[in-house]
Tab-separated table of C-alpha atoms in Angstrom:
chain	number	residue	atom	x	y	z
L	1	MET	CA	20.701	-65.218	-170.989
L	2	THR	CA	17.954	-66.564	-173.623
L	3	GLU	CA	17.263	-64.372	-176.088
L	4	HIS	CA	13.845	-64.236	-177.584
L	5	PRO	CA	12.830	-62.849	-180.995
L	6	PRO	CA	11.976	-59.122	-180.565
L	7	VAL	CA	8.686	-57.349	-181.079
L	8	SER	CA	8.172	-55.632	-184.140
L	9	ASP	CA	10.055	-52.538	-184.562
L	10	GLY	CA	8.361	-51.366	-188.316
L	11	PHE	CA	11.798	-53.196	-189.996
L	12	GLU	CA	9.290	-55.777	-191.639
L	13	ALA	CA	12.362	-57.463	-194.102
L	14	ALA	CA	10.833	-61.129	-194.258
L	15	GLY	CA	14.058	-62.723	-194.324
L	16	GLU	CA	16.539	-60.777	-191.894
L	17	ARG	CA	19.075	-63.217	-190.950
L	18	VAL	CA	20.955	-61.117	-188.243
L	19	SER	CA	18.189	-58.671	-186.560
L	20	GLU	CA	16.039	-61.331	-185.615
L	21	ALA	CA	18.665	-62.732	-183.394
L	22	LEU	CA	18.364	-59.486	-181.895
L	23	THR	CA	16.635	-58.581	-178.355
L	24	THR	CA	14.739	-55.458	-177.777
L	25	ARG	CA	17.038	-54.225	-175.750
L	26	ALA	CA	20.190	-55.070	-177.738
L	27	ARG	CA	17.954	-52.777	-180.951
L	28	VAL	CA	17.207	-49.902	-178.236
L	29	TRP	CA	21.316	-49.712	-177.329
L	30	ILE	CA	22.132	-49.916	-181.108
L	31	ILE	CA	19.757	-47.579	-182.240
L	32	ALA	CA	20.701	-45.003	-179.038
L	33	GLY	CA	24.381	-45.173	-179.611
L	34	ASN	CA	24.038	-44.913	-183.143
L	35	GLY	CA	21.489	-41.653	-182.193
L	36	ALA	CA	24.692	-40.517	-180.139
L	37	ARG	CA	26.721	-40.628	-182.961
L	38	GLN	CA	24.657	-38.676	-185.507
L	39	LEU	CA	23.641	-36.317	-183.001
L	40	ILE	CA	26.977	-35.267	-181.753
L	41	VAL	CA	28.267	-33.904	-185.471
L	42	PRO	CA	25.567	-31.294	-185.273
L	43	ILE	CA	26.632	-30.628	-181.902
L	44	ALA	CA	30.085	-29.898	-182.445
L	45	ASN	CA	28.906	-28.007	-185.639
L	46	PHE	CA	26.931	-25.550	-183.258
L	47	VAL	CA	29.691	-25.143	-180.363
L	48	VAL	CA	31.778	-24.191	-183.086
L	49	SER	CA	30.180	-21.756	-184.827
L	50	TYR	CA	29.061	-20.533	-181.548
L	51	LEU	CA	32.451	-19.858	-180.376
L	52	VAL	CA	33.481	-18.156	-183.612
L	53	ILE	CA	30.402	-15.584	-183.796
L	54	SER	CA	30.386	-14.883	-180.155
L	55	MET	CA	34.352	-14.236	-179.804
L	56	ALA	CA	34.224	-12.377	-183.349
L	57	SER	CA	31.394	-12.152	-185.731
L	58	ALA	CA	29.017	-13.686	-187.839
L	59	GLU	CA	31.060	-12.495	-190.853
L	60	LEU	CA	34.191	-14.230	-189.756
L	61	TRP	CA	32.251	-17.580	-189.444
L	62	GLY	CA	30.803	-16.768	-192.900
L	63	GLU	CA	34.388	-16.200	-194.189
L	64	PHE	CA	34.853	-19.477	-193.164
L	65	VAL	CA	31.981	-21.335	-194.039
L	66	VAL	CA	33.242	-20.457	-197.581
L	67	ARG	CA	36.617	-22.270	-197.137
L	68	LEU	CA	34.077	-25.124	-195.496
L	69	VAL	CA	32.100	-25.482	-198.289
L	70	VAL	CA	35.042	-25.805	-201.008
L	71	VAL	CA	36.600	-28.651	-198.200
L	72	MET	CA	33.287	-30.123	-197.906
L	73	LEU	CA	32.625	-31.025	-201.581
L	74	ALA	CA	36.562	-32.056	-201.983
L	75	VAL	CA	36.589	-34.779	-198.982
L	76	HIS	CA	33.268	-35.842	-200.759
L	77	VAL	CA	34.817	-36.516	-204.383
L	78	LEU	CA	37.691	-37.995	-202.604
L	79	SER	CA	35.202	-40.207	-200.581
L	80	TRP	CA	34.193	-41.447	-204.097
L	81	GLY	CA	31.208	-43.632	-202.569
L	82	ASN	CA	33.024	-45.377	-200.254
L	83	HIS	CA	30.438	-45.621	-197.586
L	84	GLU	CA	27.526	-47.482	-199.116
L	85	TYR	CA	29.852	-49.403	-201.255
L	86	LEU	CA	32.021	-50.770	-198.166
L	87	LEU	CA	28.944	-51.291	-196.363
L	88	ARG	CA	27.007	-53.717	-198.859
L	89	ALA	CA	30.874	-55.089	-199.835
L	90	PHE	CA	31.315	-55.892	-195.725
L	91	SER	CA	27.875	-57.298	-195.674
L	92	ARG	CA	28.391	-59.779	-198.459
L	93	ASP	CA	32.090	-60.693	-197.351
L	94	PRO	CA	32.295	-59.664	-193.296
L	95	GLU	CA	36.007	-61.488	-193.104
L	96	ALA	CA	37.384	-59.005	-195.758
L	97	LEU	CA	36.771	-56.232	-193.958
L	98	GLY	CA	40.167	-55.002	-193.512
L	99	PRO	CA	41.352	-55.427	-197.166
L	100	LEU	CA	38.812	-53.654	-198.648
L	101	TRP	CA	38.794	-50.912	-196.311
L	102	ARG	CA	42.779	-50.537	-197.118
L	103	ARG	CA	42.263	-50.985	-200.737
L	104	SER	CA	39.725	-48.454	-200.787
L	105	LEU	CA	41.723	-45.985	-198.771
L	106	VAL	CA	44.713	-45.906	-200.737
L	107	THR	CA	42.810	-45.856	-204.059
L	108	ARG	CA	40.994	-43.194	-203.127
L	109	GLY	CA	44.020	-41.451	-201.195
L	110	VAL	CA	45.968	-41.016	-204.507
L	111	PHE	CA	43.530	-38.583	-205.447
L	112	LEU	CA	44.275	-36.213	-202.299
L	113	LEU	CA	47.508	-34.694	-204.423
L	114	VAL	CA	44.846	-33.280	-206.911
L	115	ALA	CA	43.055	-31.563	-204.046
L	116	ALA	CA	46.130	-30.815	-202.839
L	117	ALA	CA	47.077	-28.657	-206.157
L	118	GLY	CA	43.353	-27.477	-206.132
L	119	CYS	CA	44.131	-25.823	-202.942
L	120	VAL	CA	46.899	-24.192	-204.466
L	121	ALA	CA	45.113	-23.037	-207.744
L	122	LEU	CA	43.020	-21.352	-204.897
L	123	GLY	CA	45.342	-19.276	-204.066
L	124	LEU	CA	46.246	-20.945	-200.552
L	125	ARG	CA	49.639	-20.324	-199.630
L	126	GLY	CA	51.932	-20.398	-196.316
L	127	GLY	CA	50.344	-21.809	-193.306
L	128	GLU	CA	46.769	-21.613	-194.551
L	129	LEU	CA	47.904	-23.742	-197.285
L	130	GLY	CA	49.063	-26.327	-194.389
L	131	TRP	CA	46.508	-26.210	-192.092
L	132	THR	CA	43.738	-26.161	-195.277
L	133	LEU	CA	45.538	-29.816	-196.597
L	134	LEU	CA	46.187	-31.268	-193.058
L	135	TRP	CA	42.361	-30.118	-192.527
L	136	LEU	CA	41.557	-32.011	-195.891
L	137	ALA	CA	43.559	-35.291	-195.382
L	138	ALA	CA	42.332	-35.621	-191.550
L	139	ALA	CA	38.453	-35.220	-192.956
L	140	PHE	CA	39.626	-37.802	-195.846
L	141	GLY	CA	40.847	-40.436	-193.361
L	142	TYR	CA	37.940	-39.960	-190.976
L	143	GLN	CA	35.239	-40.131	-193.409
L	144	SER	CA	36.476	-43.446	-194.623
L	145	LEU	CA	36.238	-44.777	-190.780
L	146	ALA	CA	32.369	-43.654	-191.047
L	147	VAL	CA	31.353	-47.319	-192.466
L	148	VAL	CA	33.445	-49.215	-189.979
L	149	VAL	CA	31.889	-47.837	-187.431
L	150	LEU	CA	28.441	-47.966	-188.821
L	151	PHE	CA	29.381	-52.221	-189.618
L	152	THR	CA	30.944	-53.119	-186.579
L	153	ARG	CA	28.353	-50.832	-184.321
L	154	ARG	CA	30.896	-49.323	-182.553
L	155	PHE	CA	29.508	-46.050	-182.297
L	156	GLY	CA	31.427	-45.446	-179.112
L	157	VAL	CA	34.298	-45.219	-180.788
L	158	ALA	CA	33.037	-42.127	-183.227
L	159	LEU	CA	31.521	-40.521	-180.142
L	160	LEU	CA	34.782	-40.660	-177.936
L	161	ALA	CA	36.873	-38.991	-181.604
L	162	GLU	CA	33.835	-36.569	-181.944
L	163	THR	CA	33.758	-35.396	-178.737
L	164	ALA	CA	37.971	-35.123	-178.480
L	165	GLY	CA	37.884	-33.614	-181.825
L	166	LEU	CA	35.665	-31.006	-180.296
L	167	ALA	CA	37.633	-30.453	-177.540
L	168	VAL	CA	40.538	-29.810	-179.460
L	169	THR	CA	38.515	-27.145	-181.745
L	170	ALA	CA	37.130	-25.785	-178.709
L	171	ALA	CA	40.684	-25.302	-176.975
L	172	VAL	CA	42.653	-23.847	-179.592
L	173	LEU	CA	39.628	-21.299	-180.191
L	174	LEU	CA	39.866	-19.962	-177.076
L	175	SER	CA	43.498	-19.774	-176.315
L	176	LEU	CA	43.292	-17.188	-178.904
L	177	GLY	CA	40.202	-15.207	-177.901
L	178	SER	CA	40.121	-11.609	-179.843
L	179	THR	CA	42.871	-11.930	-181.957
L	180	ILE	CA	40.876	-14.876	-183.611
L	181	ASP	CA	40.762	-14.618	-187.649
L	182	VAL	CA	39.890	-17.252	-190.371
L	183	ALA	CA	43.426	-18.663	-190.775
L	184	ALA	CA	43.017	-19.286	-186.935
L	185	VAL	CA	39.486	-20.796	-187.285
L	186	VAL	CA	41.339	-23.204	-190.376
L	187	GLN	CA	44.009	-24.269	-187.578
L	188	ALA	CA	41.499	-25.347	-184.713
L	189	VAL	CA	39.201	-27.058	-187.190
L	190	ALA	CA	42.174	-29.239	-188.525
L	191	LEU	CA	43.796	-30.066	-185.384
L	192	GLY	CA	40.395	-31.302	-184.401
L	193	PHE	CA	39.922	-33.618	-187.407
L	194	SER	CA	43.476	-34.861	-186.817
L	195	THR	CA	42.656	-35.586	-183.455
L	196	ARG	CA	39.137	-37.511	-184.440
L	197	LEU	CA	41.539	-39.759	-187.100
L	198	ALA	CA	43.876	-40.439	-184.745
L	199	VAL	CA	41.200	-41.991	-182.062
L	200	GLY	CA	39.430	-43.792	-184.586
L	201	LEU	CA	42.745	-45.239	-186.454
L	202	ALA	CA	43.631	-46.099	-182.919
L	203	ALA	CA	40.143	-48.123	-182.152
L	204	PHE	CA	39.966	-50.014	-185.486
L	205	SER	CA	43.787	-50.514	-185.986
L	206	GLY	CA	43.257	-54.492	-185.198
L	207	GLU	CA	40.438	-54.772	-187.789
L	208	LEU	CA	41.743	-52.285	-190.346
L	209	LEU	CA	45.770	-52.119	-190.608
L	210	GLY	CA	46.460	-55.797	-191.152
L	211	ARG	CA	49.509	-57.053	-192.827
L	212	GLY	CA	49.643	-57.755	-196.696
L	213	PRO	CA	50.287	-55.585	-199.798
L	214	THR	CA	47.244	-52.963	-200.622
L	215	ALA	CA	47.139	-51.901	-204.099
L	216	PHE	CA	45.497	-49.230	-206.179
L	217	ASP	CA	42.381	-50.929	-207.486
L	218	VAL	CA	40.523	-48.993	-210.010
L	219	ARG	CA	37.943	-51.661	-210.252
L	220	GLN	CA	36.951	-50.475	-206.825
L	221	LEU	CA	36.485	-47.188	-208.582
L	222	ILE	CA	34.271	-48.547	-211.049
L	223	GLU	CA	32.146	-50.329	-208.778
L	224	ALA	CA	31.722	-47.851	-205.901
L	225	ALA	CA	31.080	-45.263	-208.840
L	226	PRO	CA	27.493	-45.077	-208.734
L	227	PHE	CA	27.433	-44.513	-204.877
L	228	PHE	CA	29.483	-41.971	-205.853
L	229	PHE	CA	26.854	-40.148	-208.381
L	230	THR	CA	24.132	-41.001	-206.320
L	231	GLY	CA	25.692	-39.090	-202.893
L	232	LEU	CA	27.256	-36.297	-205.209
L	233	SER	CA	23.613	-35.856	-206.525
L	234	GLY	CA	22.214	-35.954	-202.953
L	235	LEU	CA	24.622	-33.830	-201.273
L	236	LEU	CA	23.911	-31.006	-204.399
L	237	ALA	CA	20.079	-31.473	-204.141
L	238	SER	CA	20.268	-30.710	-200.508
L	239	LYS	CA	23.335	-28.110	-200.434
L	240	ALA	CA	23.173	-26.224	-203.704
L	241	ASP	CA	21.609	-23.278	-201.797
L	242	LEU	CA	24.062	-23.257	-199.708
L	243	LEU	CA	26.516	-23.303	-202.678
L	244	VAL	CA	24.249	-19.982	-203.883
L	245	VAL	CA	24.076	-18.258	-200.959
L	246	SER	CA	28.025	-18.653	-200.457
L	247	ALA	CA	28.437	-16.904	-203.824
L	248	MET	CA	25.761	-14.506	-204.025
L	249	LEU	CA	25.363	-13.162	-199.891
L	250	ASN	CA	27.783	-10.943	-197.994
L	251	HIS	CA	29.788	-12.912	-195.335
L	252	ALA	CA	27.268	-12.199	-192.334
L	253	GLU	CA	24.415	-13.385	-194.495
L	254	VAL	CA	26.292	-16.702	-194.995
L	255	GLY	CA	27.235	-17.337	-191.393
L	256	ALA	CA	23.390	-17.217	-190.613
L	257	TYR	CA	22.684	-18.997	-193.306
L	258	GLN	CA	24.583	-21.786	-192.342
L	259	VAL	CA	23.531	-21.675	-188.816
L	260	MET	CA	20.055	-22.378	-190.229
L	261	VAL	CA	21.422	-25.146	-192.581
L	262	SER	CA	23.033	-26.730	-189.955
L	263	LEU	CA	20.316	-27.163	-187.702
L	264	ILE	CA	17.785	-27.991	-190.587
L	265	THR	CA	20.685	-31.007	-191.369
L	266	GLY	CA	20.926	-32.079	-187.448
L	267	LEU	CA	17.154	-32.434	-187.667
L	268	GLN	CA	17.337	-34.528	-191.234
L	269	GLY	CA	20.342	-36.633	-190.180
L	270	LEU	CA	17.332	-37.968	-187.050
L	271	ALA	CA	15.832	-39.965	-189.809
L	272	ALA	CA	18.945	-42.353	-190.317
L	273	ILE	CA	19.437	-42.949	-186.139
L	274	ALA	CA	16.432	-45.658	-186.442
L	275	PHE	CA	17.540	-47.335	-189.622
L	276	THR	CA	21.045	-47.128	-190.961
L	277	PRO	CA	22.483	-49.384	-187.771
L	278	PHE	CA	20.093	-52.465	-189.645
L	279	ALA	CA	20.943	-51.221	-193.378
L	280	ARG	CA	23.788	-54.718	-193.045
L	281	ASP	CA	20.796	-56.590	-192.521
L	282	PHE	CA	18.611	-55.366	-194.921
L	283	TYR	CA	21.252	-55.912	-197.431
L	284	GLY	CA	21.516	-59.394	-196.438
L	285	SER	CA	17.684	-59.838	-196.337
L	286	GLU	CA	15.434	-60.537	-199.069
L	287	GLY	CA	12.428	-58.385	-197.991
L	288	SER	CA	11.609	-54.581	-198.380
L	289	PHE	CA	10.465	-52.112	-195.970
L	290	GLY	CA	6.799	-52.782	-195.075
L	291	ARG	CA	4.083	-49.434	-194.954
L	292	ASP	CA	4.305	-49.149	-191.192
L	293	ALA	CA	7.977	-48.579	-191.394
L	294	THR	CA	7.430	-45.744	-193.488
L	295	ARG	CA	4.588	-44.612	-192.006
L	296	ARG	CA	6.073	-44.322	-188.732
L	297	LEU	CA	9.229	-42.768	-190.067
L	298	PHE	CA	7.121	-40.296	-191.920
L	299	ALA	CA	4.932	-39.816	-188.491
L	300	ALA	CA	8.580	-39.289	-186.708
L	301	GLY	CA	9.654	-36.473	-189.150
L	302	LEU	CA	6.311	-34.869	-188.654
L	303	ILE	CA	6.796	-34.423	-184.707
L	304	CYS	CA	10.605	-33.172	-185.714
L	305	ALA	CA	9.304	-30.586	-188.301
L	306	SER	CA	6.758	-29.209	-185.957
L	307	GLY	CA	9.338	-29.044	-182.882
L	308	SER	CA	11.822	-27.386	-185.100
L	309	VAL	CA	10.678	-24.331	-184.918
L	310	PRO	CA	10.202	-23.065	-181.669
L	311	VAL	CA	13.567	-24.963	-180.720
L	312	GLY	CA	15.199	-23.274	-183.823
L	313	TRP	CA	14.126	-20.130	-182.849
L	314	VAL	CA	15.731	-20.579	-179.401
L	315	ILE	CA	18.547	-21.924	-180.845
L	316	VAL	CA	19.265	-19.546	-183.244
L	317	ASN	CA	18.125	-16.251	-181.897
L	318	THR	CA	18.299	-16.497	-178.441
L	319	ILE	CA	21.750	-18.491	-178.200
L	320	TYR	CA	23.211	-16.879	-181.181
L	321	GLY	CA	21.377	-13.908	-181.202
L	322	LEU	CA	21.058	-13.543	-185.359
L	323	GLY	CA	17.630	-12.222	-184.863
L	324	LEU	CA	15.897	-14.124	-188.003
L	325	PRO	CA	12.234	-13.753	-188.343
L	326	TRP	CA	9.406	-16.795	-187.924
L	327	PRO	CA	8.807	-17.339	-191.492
L	328	VAL	CA	12.407	-18.475	-191.620
L	329	PHE	CA	12.121	-21.128	-189.214
L	330	VAL	CA	8.779	-21.983	-190.473
L	331	ILE	CA	10.442	-22.767	-194.137
L	332	GLY	CA	13.051	-24.247	-192.631
L	333	ALA	CA	10.766	-27.145	-190.901
L	334	CYS	CA	9.269	-27.334	-194.280
L	335	SER	CA	12.783	-29.010	-195.327
L	336	VAL	CA	13.077	-31.432	-192.507
L	337	LEU	CA	9.681	-33.314	-193.095
L	338	PRO	CA	10.379	-35.010	-196.587
L	339	VAL	CA	13.459	-36.685	-196.163
L	340	TYR	CA	11.705	-38.878	-193.362
L	341	GLY	CA	9.623	-40.171	-196.308
L	342	THR	CA	12.504	-40.149	-198.986
L	343	LEU	CA	15.175	-42.620	-196.834
L	344	PRO	CA	13.881	-46.038	-196.780
L	345	LEU	CA	12.593	-45.860	-200.692
L	346	VAL	CA	16.235	-44.806	-201.234
L	347	TYR	CA	17.868	-47.409	-199.578
L	348	GLU	CA	15.372	-50.108	-200.945
L	349	LEU	CA	16.300	-48.741	-204.633
L	350	TYR	CA	20.190	-49.176	-203.193
L	351	LYS	CA	19.584	-52.669	-202.537
L	352	ASN	CA	17.868	-53.598	-205.745
L	353	GLY	CA	20.619	-52.518	-208.290
L	354	ARG	CA	19.070	-49.180	-209.150
L	355	GLU	CA	21.528	-46.499	-208.145
L	356	ALA	CA	21.328	-44.594	-211.312
L	357	ARG	CA	17.426	-44.076	-210.503
L	358	VAL	CA	18.261	-42.313	-207.368
L	359	VAL	CA	21.372	-40.281	-209.639
L	360	VAL	CA	18.743	-38.937	-211.963
L	361	VAL	CA	16.093	-37.710	-209.640
L	362	SER	CA	18.851	-36.271	-207.280
L	363	PHE	CA	20.240	-34.659	-209.828
L	364	VAL	CA	16.960	-32.947	-211.392
L	365	GLY	CA	16.185	-31.991	-207.484
L	366	ALA	CA	19.876	-30.296	-207.323
L	367	ALA	CA	18.592	-28.181	-210.495
L	368	VAL	CA	15.538	-27.207	-208.825
L	369	ASN	CA	17.411	-25.913	-206.106
L	370	THR	CA	20.187	-24.000	-207.854
L	371	ALA	CA	17.620	-22.495	-209.865
L	372	LEU	CA	15.485	-21.418	-207.315
L	373	ALA	CA	17.620	-20.350	-205.392
L	374	VAL	CA	19.510	-18.125	-207.812
L	375	GLY	CA	16.096	-16.494	-208.862
L	376	LEU	CA	14.834	-16.203	-204.460
L	377	LEU	CA	17.992	-15.073	-203.200
L	378	PRO	CA	17.546	-11.566	-204.526
L	379	HIS	CA	14.836	-10.878	-203.508
L	380	TYR	CA	14.246	-12.640	-200.177
L	381	GLY	CA	17.680	-13.340	-198.838
L	382	ILE	CA	17.809	-16.054	-196.123
L	383	ALA	CA	14.280	-17.264	-196.502
L	384	GLY	CA	14.721	-17.352	-200.412
L	385	GLY	CA	17.278	-20.124	-200.118
L	386	LEU	CA	15.776	-21.958	-197.412
L	387	ALA	CA	12.443	-21.738	-199.713
L	388	ALA	CA	14.473	-23.252	-202.585
L	389	GLY	CA	15.869	-26.127	-200.404
L	390	ALA	CA	12.622	-27.014	-198.978
L	391	VAL	CA	11.146	-26.890	-202.541
L	392	ALA	CA	13.584	-29.613	-204.089
L	393	GLN	CA	13.091	-32.137	-201.215
L	394	TRP	CA	9.439	-31.841	-201.560
L	395	ALA	CA	9.811	-32.640	-205.416
L	396	VAL	CA	12.375	-35.599	-204.886
L	397	PHE	CA	9.966	-36.922	-202.181
L	398	VAL	CA	6.997	-36.861	-204.481
L	399	TRP	CA	8.934	-38.474	-207.330
L	400	TYR	CA	9.605	-41.543	-205.344
L	401	LEU	CA	5.847	-41.908	-203.960
L	402	ALA	CA	5.278	-41.431	-207.500
L	403	THR	CA	7.845	-44.144	-209.231
L	404	THR	CA	7.344	-46.707	-206.202
L	405	GLY	CA	3.667	-46.689	-205.615
L	406	ARG	CA	4.014	-46.224	-201.565
L	407	ARG	CA	2.090	-44.278	-199.430
L	408	VAL	CA	2.849	-42.699	-196.225
L	409	GLY	CA	-0.372	-41.831	-195.097
L	410	PRO	CA	-3.229	-43.765	-193.122
L	411	GLY	CA	-5.209	-46.171	-195.107
């Protein structure tokens, strides 16, 4: 079939080499595949949280969320910026995909021993310690495969892995019924991530598990460090309120707050669906994002933020039965929109080697988020925590606009 240049999709990178060869149908298929990959994660989170809350209570889910936050932070540290570092490295040398991935995995995997010692120091013992370590190791390995999925655009693998992992977790929870406790939830989630990892490794074994020695490479740690600090600062900027909530509120409020945050995160993640599959092409081009691309993405964010209020109310109050007031959903929607404006600006800074600038502003955003959360939570509870996150997101977005000279409005 003869391929023709695709119509403009808003990504105006004049020097794109690979993207220009894609038909419009191919682009739509890639975006749809990435969209399914992005959406299945929050859907899985919603299913698991719903099962726990409906079978037990919001208090039990909140107790698990405290453990979830610890594992999430540990996996993020262990990932050490590998996603963005390897995505750029793969784009520059596609033939070295397997060796680069294995070297990164071995280099970072050494520090799993430190994470295991940390679990012991936190007081975990017996079966819960074993299941938590399995959860941590499986989540670490599965996270390492995310960049391979994105680079190869084999989104069906991620979709299959997520579906299989969710099925295993749900089956374990349902088999326990009313006897469920926090240790059982940890066990179910650990088995789910182990299933995800097994599916991913089986699918990519040909590309990743090649022959040849793979040694610890301190150079990779050094080169990926800017991406790690960028990611850590971004994580703290967006999740600092959840950390403070986990420390200050009771388990029932923590559980309800995490459900809200999952909804917000899922809507924010939609911003990446149309762009991240083409990040490898953008890194290999000489152009930058066009103003139309930024405006279109921001307009899409406005639609998502507006729709999140009624949709969120139905999900959280009707399905989960948590009974949160309308202002909570309006405040949550305010956290959705700025991400749609920030995303293209951040990737442009990545491409130009300005990771340090992203790190600085993200840490400032994290500080704002933390300070506001500490001040607002005692007086306004869940609404205060969400407000802190929204203000931090808008502060980061305004900073990027001011320093890059970009506009998202008409004109």
